[in-house]
Amino acid sequence: MSILIKNGRIITASDDYVADIYVEGEHIAAIGQSLDRAADEVIDAKGLLVFPGGIDPHVHLDMPFMGTYSSDDYETGTRAALHGGTTMVIDFILQTQGDSLYNALRTWQAKSQGKAVGDYSYHMAVTDFNESTKAELVDMVEKEGITSFKTFMAYKGALMIDDGQMVALMTEIERLGGMVTVHATNGDMIDRLIAKHRAEGKLSPLYHYLSQPEITEAEASGRFADMAYYTDVPAYIVHLTCEGALNHVRDASKRNQKVFVETCIQYLLLDASLYEKDFEGAKWVMSPPLRQKKDQETLWAGINQGLVQVVATDHCPFMWEQKNMGKDDFSKIPNGHPAIENRFELLYSEGVNKGRISLNTFAAVSSTNAAKIFGMYPRKGCIAVGSDADIVLFDPNETHTLSVDSHHMNVDYSAYEGWEVTGKVKTVLLRGQVAIDNGEVKVGPGYGQFIKRNKVSKVI
Ligand code: URP
Ligand code: ZN
Ligand code: ZN
């Protein structure tokens, strides 16, 4: 199968030029002006932007969490991602405390194999670091191609590890050539605030927000950066939300330490005033919570300063009925919100279209940087000869409105209901196949492949 994409404006993290792309099999075979090649299919991309397929390195599909499961599975989640221009996701395997990493890996393989529509990889969340966990790490890196290891500094009793485990894990991961990633909030402080609010009868979603003040994230981010500095391990903070946390990363950069930072689309666009809507605020109950407008400004600036390299989603959807588990107690609302389908278009519309970031920066933070940080570049994250033909054809002028009525995520509300978006995903290629064409999906469950990843480094 071959496809010739004619006259598109190709945008990568570093380039911006008009050319043709010739795709043969799963890969990009040639790029050039007026390419004269016979092809099975010719796509006219005149007037369209041509981006590397989006990579969302923070999603939770079919994840057991807070007494229920996130409502998108590998089929619905990766299909919705494709509709929104995201060709690859990285999901999180959760080790069960007291059990092995390999058992957890097998559980996640059963969820994904034969079901995924788009490409995927896993981060391994180490929730119980001990001698037998330690012995499994080498095979995760060398045999399974899982080179990033997630840690939680919160959710005590389920996912959290303490600082002793953290330093021991970091030491081992550094030796093996992997990356340690973190949910950086101070779990003990948060648990104490939750208990205090509950004891005072303060039970609405607003108190979810008030139980996780900025300082809980800032403190943990600084502590994580210090432990990573001490152990010399490549380090990445997931879903960073606020000025206080980013200031610790800025400080770390002064000693020439690179701590990679991911923020999520919601922290750039939404703020904590949504928690004042009584129980409707449950739609945005997530951890960390939405912050202040000043934090949004800090994060946009952080992208342009090179301190924030990735914009992800932390996609973790729950049906409204599931959110209602916390109707009478905010601490029982399953944490997470849906965005896997919206990230790419929202980031273009609010970022590029509104002049906050450049086209090249858009390509970098929506795709290329994640590929580089997580050991997939240049197979993924770029438009170059030899790379996987993961390509998004994008109309920068078409406007549309986000709604639960038109989205493909398996969730019965939209966190962005009624948002007017400028720019639309028109055609998506995944490994050389047209996966989405004008809103229609062309590939099925099982097309998505597990992508083994390489070792990583402290710099990109
Ligand atoms: O609220 C969130 N973020 N839910 C998913 C789990 C996590 O902490 O990333
Ligand atoms: Zn988290
Ligand atoms: Zn998450």
Tab-separated table of C-alpha atoms and ligand atoms in Angstrom:
chain	number	residue	atom	x	y	z
A	1	MET	CA	0.000	0.000	0.000
A	2	SER	CA	1.339	3.443	-0.893
A	3	ILE	CA	-0.061	6.928	-0.308
A	4	LEU	CA	1.086	10.226	-1.799
A	5	ILE	CA	0.172	13.321	0.226
A	6	LYS	CA	0.445	16.338	-2.061
A	7	ASN	CA	1.221	19.973	-1.248
A	8	GLY	CA	0.680	20.007	2.508
A	9	ARG	CA	2.406	22.495	4.797
A	10	ILE	CA	4.618	20.231	6.889
A	11	ILE	CA	5.140	21.355	10.475
A	12	THR	CA	7.636	19.593	12.707
A	13	ALA	CA	9.272	20.705	15.937
A	14	SER	CA	11.913	22.470	13.835
A	15	ASP	CA	10.630	22.950	10.264
A	16	ASP	CA	7.822	24.572	8.308
A	17	TYR	CA	7.711	23.979	4.539
A	18	VAL	CA	5.415	22.867	1.726
A	19	ALA	CA	6.204	19.468	0.189
A	20	ASP	CA	4.812	16.074	-0.812
A	21	ILE	CA	5.122	12.994	1.375
A	22	TYR	CA	5.315	9.508	-0.081
A	23	VAL	CA	4.246	6.717	2.260
A	24	GLU	CA	5.089	3.122	1.492
A	25	GLY	CA	3.886	0.373	3.805
A	26	GLU	CA	4.089	1.642	7.372
A	27	HIS	CA	6.778	4.264	6.830
A	28	ILE	CA	7.544	7.584	5.205
A	29	ALA	CA	9.611	6.695	2.137
A	30	ALA	CA	10.247	10.129	0.614
A	31	ILE	CA	9.611	13.830	1.141
A	32	GLY	CA	10.165	16.353	-1.611
A	33	GLN	CA	8.854	18.977	-3.972
A	34	SER	CA	6.507	17.726	-6.712
A	35	LEU	CA	7.224	14.062	-6.033
A	36	ASP	CA	6.436	12.014	-9.087
A	37	ARG	CA	5.571	8.583	-7.691
A	38	ALA	CA	2.808	6.136	-8.533
A	39	ALA	CA	0.672	5.562	-5.454
A	40	ASP	CA	-2.398	3.513	-4.540
A	41	GLU	CA	-3.973	6.653	-3.098
A	42	VAL	CA	-3.309	10.355	-3.556
A	43	ILE	CA	-4.434	12.835	-0.896
A	44	ASP	CA	-4.613	16.527	-1.735
A	45	ALA	CA	-3.370	18.409	1.343
A	46	LYS	CA	-3.253	21.891	-0.194
A	47	GLY	CA	-4.198	24.446	2.453
A	48	LEU	CA	-3.797	21.901	5.239
A	49	LEU	CA	-1.194	21.689	7.987
A	50	VAL	CA	0.634	18.371	8.212
A	51	PHE	CA	1.675	17.447	11.757
A	52	PRO	CA	3.370	14.412	13.273
A	53	GLY	CA	0.704	12.199	14.861
A	54	GLY	CA	-0.094	13.367	18.365
A	55	ILE	CA	1.377	11.462	21.301
A	56	ASP	CA	-0.407	11.586	24.643
A	57	PRO	CA	1.932	10.051	27.221
A	58	HIS	CA	-0.525	10.208	30.123
A	59	VAL	CA	-3.789	8.281	29.855
A	60	HIS	CA	-5.659	5.803	32.045
A	61	LEU	CA	-7.676	3.230	30.089
A	62	ASP	CA	-9.805	0.634	31.848
A	63	MET	CA	-7.974	1.474	35.067
A	64	PRO	CA	-9.152	0.231	38.460
A	65	PHE	CA	-9.326	3.328	40.646
A	66	MET	CA	-11.268	4.460	43.708
A	67	GLY	CA	-13.613	1.478	43.641
A	68	THR	CA	-14.452	1.605	39.942
A	69	TYR	CA	-12.840	1.570	36.462
A	70	SER	CA	-12.134	4.439	34.076
A	71	SER	CA	-14.848	4.244	31.435
A	72	ASP	CA	-12.761	4.247	28.251
A	73	ASP	CA	-11.097	0.939	27.474
A	74	TYR	CA	-8.339	0.367	24.929
A	75	GLU	CA	-10.804	0.191	22.051
A	76	THR	CA	-12.916	3.258	22.810
A	77	GLY	CA	-10.032	5.285	24.224
A	78	THR	CA	-7.529	4.820	21.423
A	79	ARG	CA	-10.249	5.243	18.783
A	80	ALA	CA	-11.342	8.537	20.353
A	81	ALA	CA	-7.676	9.556	20.484
A	82	LEU	CA	-7.336	8.936	16.733
A	83	HIS	CA	-10.418	11.052	16.016
A	84	GLY	CA	-8.656	13.849	17.831
A	85	GLY	CA	-5.296	13.485	16.047
A	86	THR	CA	-3.508	11.405	18.687
A	87	THR	CA	-1.981	8.317	17.104
A	88	MET	CA	-0.201	6.966	20.164
A	89	VAL	CA	-0.825	6.947	23.909
A	90	ILE	CA	1.164	5.772	26.900
A	91	ASP	CA	-1.001	4.197	29.572
A	92	PHE	CA	-0.067	3.281	33.146
A	93	ILE	CA	0.212	-0.259	34.431
A	94	LEU	CA	-0.481	-0.269	38.172
A	95	GLN	CA	1.400	-2.815	40.237
A	96	THR	CA	-0.873	-4.160	42.984
A	97	GLN	CA	0.878	-3.711	46.322
A	98	GLY	CA	2.114	-7.145	47.448
A	99	ASP	CA	2.107	-8.502	43.873
A	100	SER	CA	4.677	-8.579	41.050
A	101	LEU	CA	5.303	-6.225	38.141
A	102	TYR	CA	4.935	-9.126	35.711
A	103	ASN	CA	1.452	-10.002	36.975
A	104	ALA	CA	0.458	-6.389	36.457
A	105	LEU	CA	1.979	-6.409	32.959
A	106	ARG	CA	-0.038	-9.499	32.029
A	107	THR	CA	-3.230	-7.850	33.285
A	108	TRP	CA	-2.620	-4.795	31.091
A	109	GLN	CA	-1.674	-6.911	28.084
A	110	ALA	CA	-5.056	-8.652	28.371
A	111	LYS	CA	-6.766	-5.254	28.372
A	112	SER	CA	-4.960	-3.984	25.288
A	113	GLN	CA	-3.954	-6.817	22.944
A	114	GLY	CA	-6.422	-7.230	20.096
A	115	LYS	CA	-8.410	-4.235	21.334
A	116	ALA	CA	-6.296	-1.149	20.743
A	117	VAL	CA	-7.179	0.799	17.613
A	118	GLY	CA	-4.269	3.227	17.959
A	119	ASP	CA	-0.663	2.579	19.013
A	120	TYR	CA	0.255	2.427	22.677
A	121	SER	CA	2.928	1.795	25.246
A	122	TYR	CA	2.951	1.457	29.016
A	123	HIS	CA	4.614	3.199	31.907
A	124	MET	CA	5.066	0.775	34.811
A	125	ALA	CA	3.791	2.222	38.097
A	126	VAL	CA	5.884	0.827	40.926
A	127	THR	CA	3.649	0.938	43.983
A	128	ASP	CA	5.578	-1.537	46.125
A	129	PHE	CA	9.361	-1.409	45.781
A	130	ASN	CA	11.123	-4.365	47.415
A	131	GLU	CA	13.805	-6.906	46.540
A	132	SER	CA	11.580	-8.942	44.236
A	133	THR	CA	10.245	-5.846	42.449
A	134	LYS	CA	13.829	-4.701	42.030
A	135	ALA	CA	14.773	-7.993	40.379
A	136	GLU	CA	12.029	-7.579	37.762
A	137	LEU	CA	13.098	-4.132	36.587
A	138	VAL	CA	15.872	-5.247	34.290
A	139	ASP	CA	13.527	-7.388	32.204
A	140	MET	CA	11.020	-4.564	31.978
A	141	VAL	CA	13.702	-2.413	30.363
A	142	GLU	CA	15.643	-4.992	28.349
A	143	LYS	CA	12.935	-7.437	27.259
A	144	GLU	CA	9.618	-5.626	27.432
A	145	GLY	CA	10.671	-2.202	26.166
A	146	ILE	CA	9.088	-0.491	29.166
A	147	THR	CA	11.628	2.151	30.134
A	148	SER	CA	9.643	4.604	32.267
A	149	PHE	CA	8.566	3.923	35.837
A	150	LYS	CA	5.790	5.875	37.507
A	151	THR	CA	5.759	6.696	41.178
A	152	PHE	CA	3.077	8.224	43.378
A	153	MET	CA	3.881	10.501	46.310
A	154	ALA	CA	0.142	10.451	47.185
A	155	TYR	CA	-2.769	7.978	47.397
A	156	LYS	CA	-1.384	6.360	50.551
A	157	GLY	CA	-2.391	2.748	51.121
A	158	ALA	CA	-3.016	2.118	47.430
A	159	LEU	CA	-0.305	3.612	45.220
A	160	MET	CA	2.053	5.791	47.300
A	161	ILE	CA	5.668	4.872	48.008
A	162	ASP	CA	7.785	6.578	50.666
A	163	ASP	CA	11.012	8.517	50.105
A	164	GLY	CA	13.190	5.531	51.041
A	165	GLN	CA	11.578	3.423	48.347
A	166	MET	CA	11.778	6.343	45.933
A	167	VAL	CA	15.536	6.794	46.331
A	168	ALA	CA	16.157	3.046	46.100
A	169	LEU	CA	14.027	2.800	42.950
A	170	MET	CA	15.729	5.816	41.385
A	171	THR	CA	19.151	4.335	42.012
A	172	GLU	CA	18.193	1.129	40.254
A	173	ILE	CA	16.424	2.821	37.338
A	174	GLU	CA	19.407	5.084	36.740
A	175	ARG	CA	21.623	1.988	36.524
A	176	LEU	CA	19.260	0.373	33.996
A	177	GLY	CA	18.880	3.400	31.705
A	178	GLY	CA	15.269	4.209	32.521
A	179	MET	CA	13.219	7.219	33.571
A	180	VAL	CA	11.380	7.834	36.844
A	181	THR	CA	8.136	9.751	36.534
A	182	VAL	CA	6.071	11.052	39.408
A	183	HIS	CA	2.685	12.185	40.615
A	184	ALA	CA	4.229	14.825	42.850
A	185	THR	CA	1.912	15.867	45.645
A	186	ASN	CA	2.384	15.501	49.388
A	187	GLY	CA	0.032	12.613	50.188
A	188	ASP	CA	0.236	12.926	53.960
A	189	MET	CA	-0.635	16.629	53.956
A	190	ILE	CA	-3.526	16.024	51.568
A	191	ASP	CA	-4.917	13.118	53.595
A	192	ARG	CA	-4.863	15.289	56.699
A	193	LEU	CA	-6.740	18.106	54.940
A	194	ILE	CA	-9.309	15.671	53.532
A	195	ALA	CA	-9.912	14.255	57.031
A	196	LYS	CA	-10.230	17.769	58.483
A	197	HIS	CA	-12.772	18.881	55.865
A	198	ARG	CA	-14.824	15.713	56.252
A	199	ALA	CA	-14.850	16.076	60.033
A	200	GLU	CA	-16.165	19.623	59.603
A	201	GLY	CA	-18.946	18.415	57.287
A	202	LYS	CA	-17.378	20.168	54.284
A	203	LEU	CA	-18.207	17.576	51.654
A	204	SER	CA	-18.780	19.314	48.300
A	205	PRO	CA	-16.364	19.130	45.306
A	206	LEU	CA	-14.946	22.523	46.305
A	207	TYR	CA	-13.256	20.780	49.256
A	208	HIS	CA	-11.456	18.412	46.923
A	209	TYR	CA	-9.736	21.534	45.631
A	210	LEU	CA	-9.188	23.019	49.081
A	211	SER	CA	-7.636	19.735	50.286
A	212	GLN	CA	-4.836	19.989	47.716
A	213	PRO	CA	-3.423	23.518	47.971
A	214	GLU	CA	-0.574	24.574	45.713
A	215	ILE	CA	2.011	24.037	48.465
A	216	THR	CA	1.258	20.279	48.552
A	217	GLU	CA	2.335	20.026	44.920
A	218	ALA	CA	5.195	22.504	45.128
A	219	GLU	CA	6.782	20.782	48.133
A	220	ALA	CA	6.590	17.306	46.594
A	221	SER	CA	7.915	18.529	43.233
A	222	GLY	CA	10.936	20.067	44.916
A	223	ARG	CA	11.535	16.944	47.012
A	224	PHE	CA	11.296	14.746	43.919
A	225	ALA	CA	13.712	16.977	41.999
A	226	ASP	CA	16.191	16.798	44.888
A	227	MET	CA	16.016	13.001	45.089
A	228	ALA	CA	16.460	12.756	41.322
A	229	TYR	CA	19.463	15.080	41.523
A	230	TYR	CA	21.004	13.001	44.286
A	231	THR	CA	20.537	9.742	42.347
A	232	ASP	CA	21.271	11.268	38.916
A	233	VAL	CA	18.235	9.592	37.351
A	234	PRO	CA	16.314	10.961	34.331
A	235	ALA	CA	13.209	12.472	35.890
A	236	TYR	CA	9.785	13.586	34.676
A	237	ILE	CA	6.951	15.213	36.603
A	238	VAL	CA	3.495	14.305	35.295
A	239	HIS	CA	0.498	16.662	35.326
A	240	LEU	CA	2.283	19.683	36.810
A	241	THR	CA	-0.291	22.402	37.457
A	242	CYS	CA	1.106	25.420	39.249
A	243	GLU	CA	3.635	28.187	39.666
A	244	GLY	CA	5.026	26.872	42.959
A	245	ALA	CA	5.862	23.481	41.466
A	246	LEU	CA	7.366	24.963	38.302
A	247	ASN	CA	9.558	27.255	40.402
A	248	HIS	CA	11.201	24.176	41.930
A	249	VAL	CA	11.922	22.889	38.436
A	250	ARG	CA	13.349	26.287	37.512
A	251	ASP	CA	15.579	26.140	40.596
A	252	ALA	CA	16.753	22.653	39.640
A	253	SER	CA	17.700	23.948	36.190
A	254	LYS	CA	20.102	26.408	37.862
A	255	ARG	CA	22.274	23.474	38.946
A	256	ASN	CA	22.021	22.199	35.347
A	257	GLN	CA	19.545	19.495	36.276
A	258	LYS	CA	16.899	18.720	33.666
A	259	VAL	CA	13.600	17.695	35.218
A	260	PHE	CA	11.163	17.076	32.390
A	261	VAL	CA	7.725	18.553	32.919
A	262	GLU	CA	4.363	17.548	31.563
A	263	THR	CA	1.315	19.687	32.048
A	264	CYS	CA	-2.138	18.780	30.805
A	265	ILE	CA	-4.537	20.652	28.561
A	266	GLN	CA	-7.011	21.257	31.393
A	267	TYR	CA	-4.442	23.080	33.531
A	268	LEU	CA	-3.757	25.454	30.640
A	269	LEU	CA	-7.424	26.184	29.943
A	270	LEU	CA	-9.608	25.631	33.010
A	271	ASP	CA	-9.480	27.070	36.521
A	272	ALA	CA	-10.737	26.318	40.005
A	273	SER	CA	-13.814	28.525	39.728
A	274	LEU	CA	-15.478	25.424	38.207
A	275	TYR	CA	-15.542	23.883	41.689
A	276	GLU	CA	-18.029	26.527	42.790
A	277	LYS	CA	-20.780	24.928	40.646
A	278	ASP	CA	-22.051	22.644	43.459
A	279	PHE	CA	-21.937	18.978	42.483
A	280	GLU	CA	-21.439	19.750	38.775
A	281	GLY	CA	-17.884	20.577	39.859
A	282	ALA	CA	-17.359	16.799	40.142
A	283	LYS	CA	-16.811	16.789	36.357
A	284	TRP	CA	-13.428	18.394	37.027
A	285	VAL	CA	-12.496	16.586	40.225
A	286	MET	CA	-9.026	15.367	39.416
A	287	SER	CA	-5.669	15.270	41.191
A	288	PRO	CA	-3.994	17.680	41.292
A	289	PRO	CA	-7.064	19.919	41.023
A	290	LEU	CA	-7.518	22.819	38.624
A	291	ARG	CA	-5.651	25.906	39.839
A	292	GLN	CA	-5.781	29.674	39.404
A	293	LYS	CA	-5.584	31.853	36.303
A	294	LYS	CA	-2.082	32.957	37.348
A	295	ASP	CA	-1.001	29.316	37.144
A	296	GLN	CA	-2.317	29.043	33.583
A	297	GLU	CA	-0.152	32.013	32.649
A	298	THR	CA	2.853	30.376	34.351
A	299	LEU	CA	2.318	27.165	32.394
A	300	TRP	CA	1.977	28.856	28.986
A	301	ALA	CA	5.121	30.825	29.779
A	302	GLY	CA	6.808	27.608	30.982
A	303	ILE	CA	6.202	26.036	27.580
A	304	ASN	CA	7.844	28.968	25.826
A	305	GLN	CA	10.711	28.995	28.321
A	306	GLY	CA	11.414	25.307	27.607
A	307	LEU	CA	10.596	24.325	31.182
A	308	VAL	CA	7.422	22.454	30.167
A	309	GLN	CA	8.089	20.000	27.356
A	310	VAL	CA	4.838	18.032	27.080
A	311	VAL	CA	1.102	18.752	27.029
A	312	ALA	CA	-0.803	15.557	27.845
A	313	THR	CA	-4.311	14.873	29.191
A	314	ASP	CA	-4.228	12.510	32.180
A	315	HIS	CA	-7.352	11.184	30.439
A	316	CYS	CA	-9.227	9.272	33.136
A	317	PRO	CA	-12.948	9.428	32.322
A	318	PHE	CA	-15.828	8.343	34.509
A	319	MET	CA	-19.514	8.242	33.679
A	320	TRP	CA	-21.716	10.664	35.585
A	321	GLU	CA	-23.151	7.738	37.533
A	322	GLN	CA	-19.617	6.901	38.671
A	323	LYS	CA	-18.931	10.525	39.652
A	324	ASN	CA	-22.108	10.287	41.735
A	325	MET	CA	-20.362	7.814	44.045
A	326	GLY	CA	-19.141	10.996	45.721
A	327	LYS	CA	-22.467	12.863	45.809
A	328	ASP	CA	-22.323	13.177	49.589
A	329	ASP	CA	-18.547	13.126	50.062
A	330	PHE	CA	-15.985	14.713	47.712
A	331	SER	CA	-13.343	12.164	48.776
A	332	LYS	CA	-15.352	9.397	47.071
A	333	ILE	CA	-15.644	11.123	43.670
A	334	PRO	CA	-13.470	9.114	41.243
A	335	ASN	CA	-10.638	11.451	40.234
A	336	GLY	CA	-10.152	12.214	36.559
A	337	HIS	CA	-11.640	13.859	33.491
A	338	PRO	CA	-12.026	13.061	29.764
A	339	ALA	CA	-9.817	14.824	27.197
A	340	ILE	CA	-7.997	12.262	25.031
A	341	GLU	CA	-9.983	13.346	21.949
A	342	ASN	CA	-9.851	17.086	22.634
A	343	ARG	CA	-6.206	17.756	23.527
A	344	PHE	CA	-4.734	18.264	20.054
A	345	GLU	CA	-7.483	20.543	18.714
A	346	LEU	CA	-7.819	22.532	21.944
A	347	LEU	CA	-4.068	23.081	22.121
A	348	TYR	CA	-4.024	24.314	18.543
A	349	SER	CA	-7.058	26.534	19.005
A	350	GLU	CA	-6.086	28.066	22.350
A	351	GLY	CA	-2.335	27.890	21.790
A	352	VAL	CA	-1.412	28.510	18.149
A	353	ASN	CA	-4.584	30.234	17.026
A	354	LYS	CA	-4.500	32.650	19.955
A	355	GLY	CA	-0.817	33.405	19.455
A	356	ARG	CA	0.409	31.834	22.697
A	357	ILE	CA	2.701	29.233	21.099
A	358	SER	CA	4.257	28.797	17.664
A	359	LEU	CA	3.415	26.046	15.202
A	360	ASN	CA	6.790	24.394	15.857
A	361	THR	CA	6.222	24.482	19.594
A	362	PHE	CA	2.812	22.925	19.028
A	363	ALA	CA	4.421	19.977	17.204
A	364	ALA	CA	7.037	19.693	19.941
A	365	VAL	CA	4.716	19.622	22.939
A	366	SER	CA	1.921	17.607	21.326
A	367	SER	CA	4.185	14.903	19.885
A	368	THR	CA	7.938	15.237	19.328
A	369	ASN	CA	9.129	15.878	22.871
A	370	ALA	CA	7.195	12.921	24.282
A	371	ALA	CA	8.751	10.681	21.611
A	372	LYS	CA	12.229	11.944	22.514
A	373	ILE	CA	11.797	11.823	26.284
A	374	PHE	CA	10.296	8.333	26.276
A	375	GLY	CA	12.691	6.632	23.841
A	376	MET	CA	10.653	6.431	20.618
A	377	TYR	CA	12.297	9.107	18.469
A	378	PRO	CA	12.689	9.200	15.460
A	379	ARG	CA	10.350	6.254	14.891
A	380	LYS	CA	7.540	8.335	16.388
A	381	GLY	CA	7.046	12.066	16.809
A	382	CYS	CA	8.434	13.341	13.518
A	383	ILE	CA	7.849	13.590	9.812
A	384	ALA	CA	11.041	12.240	8.291
A	385	VAL	CA	12.132	9.536	5.881
A	386	GLY	CA	12.121	6.211	7.721
A	387	SER	CA	9.741	7.285	10.474
A	388	ASP	CA	6.401	5.602	11.039
A	389	ALA	CA	3.840	7.302	8.814
A	390	ASP	CA	1.815	8.726	11.716
A	391	ILE	CA	0.505	11.918	10.184
A	392	VAL	CA	-2.308	14.373	10.894
A	393	LEU	CA	-3.790	16.525	8.129
A	394	PHE	CA	-5.292	19.526	9.843
A	395	ASP	CA	-7.522	22.345	8.613
A	396	PRO	CA	-6.407	25.415	10.588
A	397	ASN	CA	-9.525	27.426	9.674
A	398	GLU	CA	-12.428	25.053	10.193
A	399	THR	CA	-14.377	25.856	13.336
A	400	HIS	CA	-16.493	23.445	15.360
A	401	THR	CA	-18.011	23.059	18.802
A	402	LEU	CA	-17.037	20.381	21.309
A	403	SER	CA	-19.899	18.393	22.766
A	404	VAL	CA	-20.848	15.091	24.340
A	405	ASP	CA	-23.218	14.704	21.366
A	406	SER	CA	-20.378	14.436	18.880
A	407	HIS	CA	-17.413	13.048	20.800
A	408	HIS	CA	-16.261	9.421	20.604
A	409	MET	CA	-15.059	8.955	24.184
A	410	ASN	CA	-17.062	6.522	26.294
A	411	VAL	CA	-18.274	9.089	28.768
A	412	ASP	CA	-21.654	10.783	29.066
A	413	TYR	CA	-20.510	14.371	29.528
A	414	SER	CA	-17.927	16.658	27.980
A	415	ALA	CA	-15.566	18.617	30.208
A	416	TYR	CA	-15.475	21.182	27.367
A	417	GLU	CA	-19.173	21.302	26.415
A	418	GLY	CA	-19.832	24.186	24.042
A	419	TRP	CA	-16.187	25.179	23.511
A	420	GLU	CA	-15.707	26.824	20.121
A	421	VAL	CA	-12.580	25.414	18.521
A	422	THR	CA	-10.707	26.771	15.522
A	423	GLY	CA	-8.854	24.065	13.612
A	424	LYS	CA	-9.974	20.520	12.867
A	425	VAL	CA	-8.397	17.124	12.352
A	426	LYS	CA	-9.359	16.003	8.850
A	427	THR	CA	-7.322	12.893	8.052
A	428	VAL	CA	-5.115	10.756	10.284
A	429	LEU	CA	-2.600	8.172	9.105
A	430	LEU	CA	-1.316	5.589	11.522
A	431	ARG	CA	1.633	3.498	10.332
A	432	GLY	CA	0.738	4.169	6.717
A	433	GLN	CA	-2.986	3.403	6.943
A	434	VAL	CA	-5.699	6.024	6.756
A	435	ALA	CA	-7.153	5.643	10.245
A	436	ILE	CA	-9.534	8.619	10.260
A	437	ASP	CA	-11.010	10.279	7.204
A	438	ASN	CA	-13.397	13.196	7.680
A	439	GLY	CA	-14.707	11.895	10.983
A	440	GLU	CA	-14.925	8.261	9.894
A	441	VAL	CA	-12.743	5.606	11.450
A	442	LYS	CA	-11.070	3.256	8.953
A	443	VAL	CA	-9.134	0.878	11.211
A	444	GLY	CA	-10.470	-1.513	13.806
A	445	PRO	CA	-9.631	-3.080	17.156
A	446	GLY	CA	-6.285	-4.862	16.986
A	447	TYR	CA	-4.752	-2.426	14.489
A	448	GLY	CA	-3.060	-0.561	17.342
A	449	GLN	CA	0.377	-1.948	18.177
A	450	PHE	CA	2.363	-2.064	21.383
A	451	ILE	CA	5.484	0.060	20.823
A	452	LYS	CA	8.617	-1.133	22.571
A	453	ARG	CA	10.673	1.809	23.759
A	454	ASN	CA	14.416	2.421	24.030
A	455	LYS	CA	16.471	3.502	26.993
A	456	VAL	CA	16.306	7.186	27.801
A	457	SER	CA	18.614	9.976	28.852
A	458	LYS	CA	18.539	13.033	31.105
A	459	VAL	CA	18.529	15.392	28.151
A	460	ILE	CA	16.773	15.493	24.790
B	1	URP	O1	-7.314	12.658	38.846
B	1	URP	C1	-6.495	11.956	38.287
B	1	URP	N1	-5.388	12.490	37.927
B	1	URP	N2	-6.783	10.655	38.062
B	1	URP	C2	-5.924	9.690	37.538
B	1	URP	C3	-4.844	9.245	38.468
B	1	URP	C4	-3.695	10.197	38.519
B	1	URP	O2	-3.366	10.664	39.596
B	1	URP	O3	-3.095	10.497	37.501
B	2	ZN	ZN	-1.560	11.499	39.059
B	3	ZN	ZN	-2.787	10.135	35.718
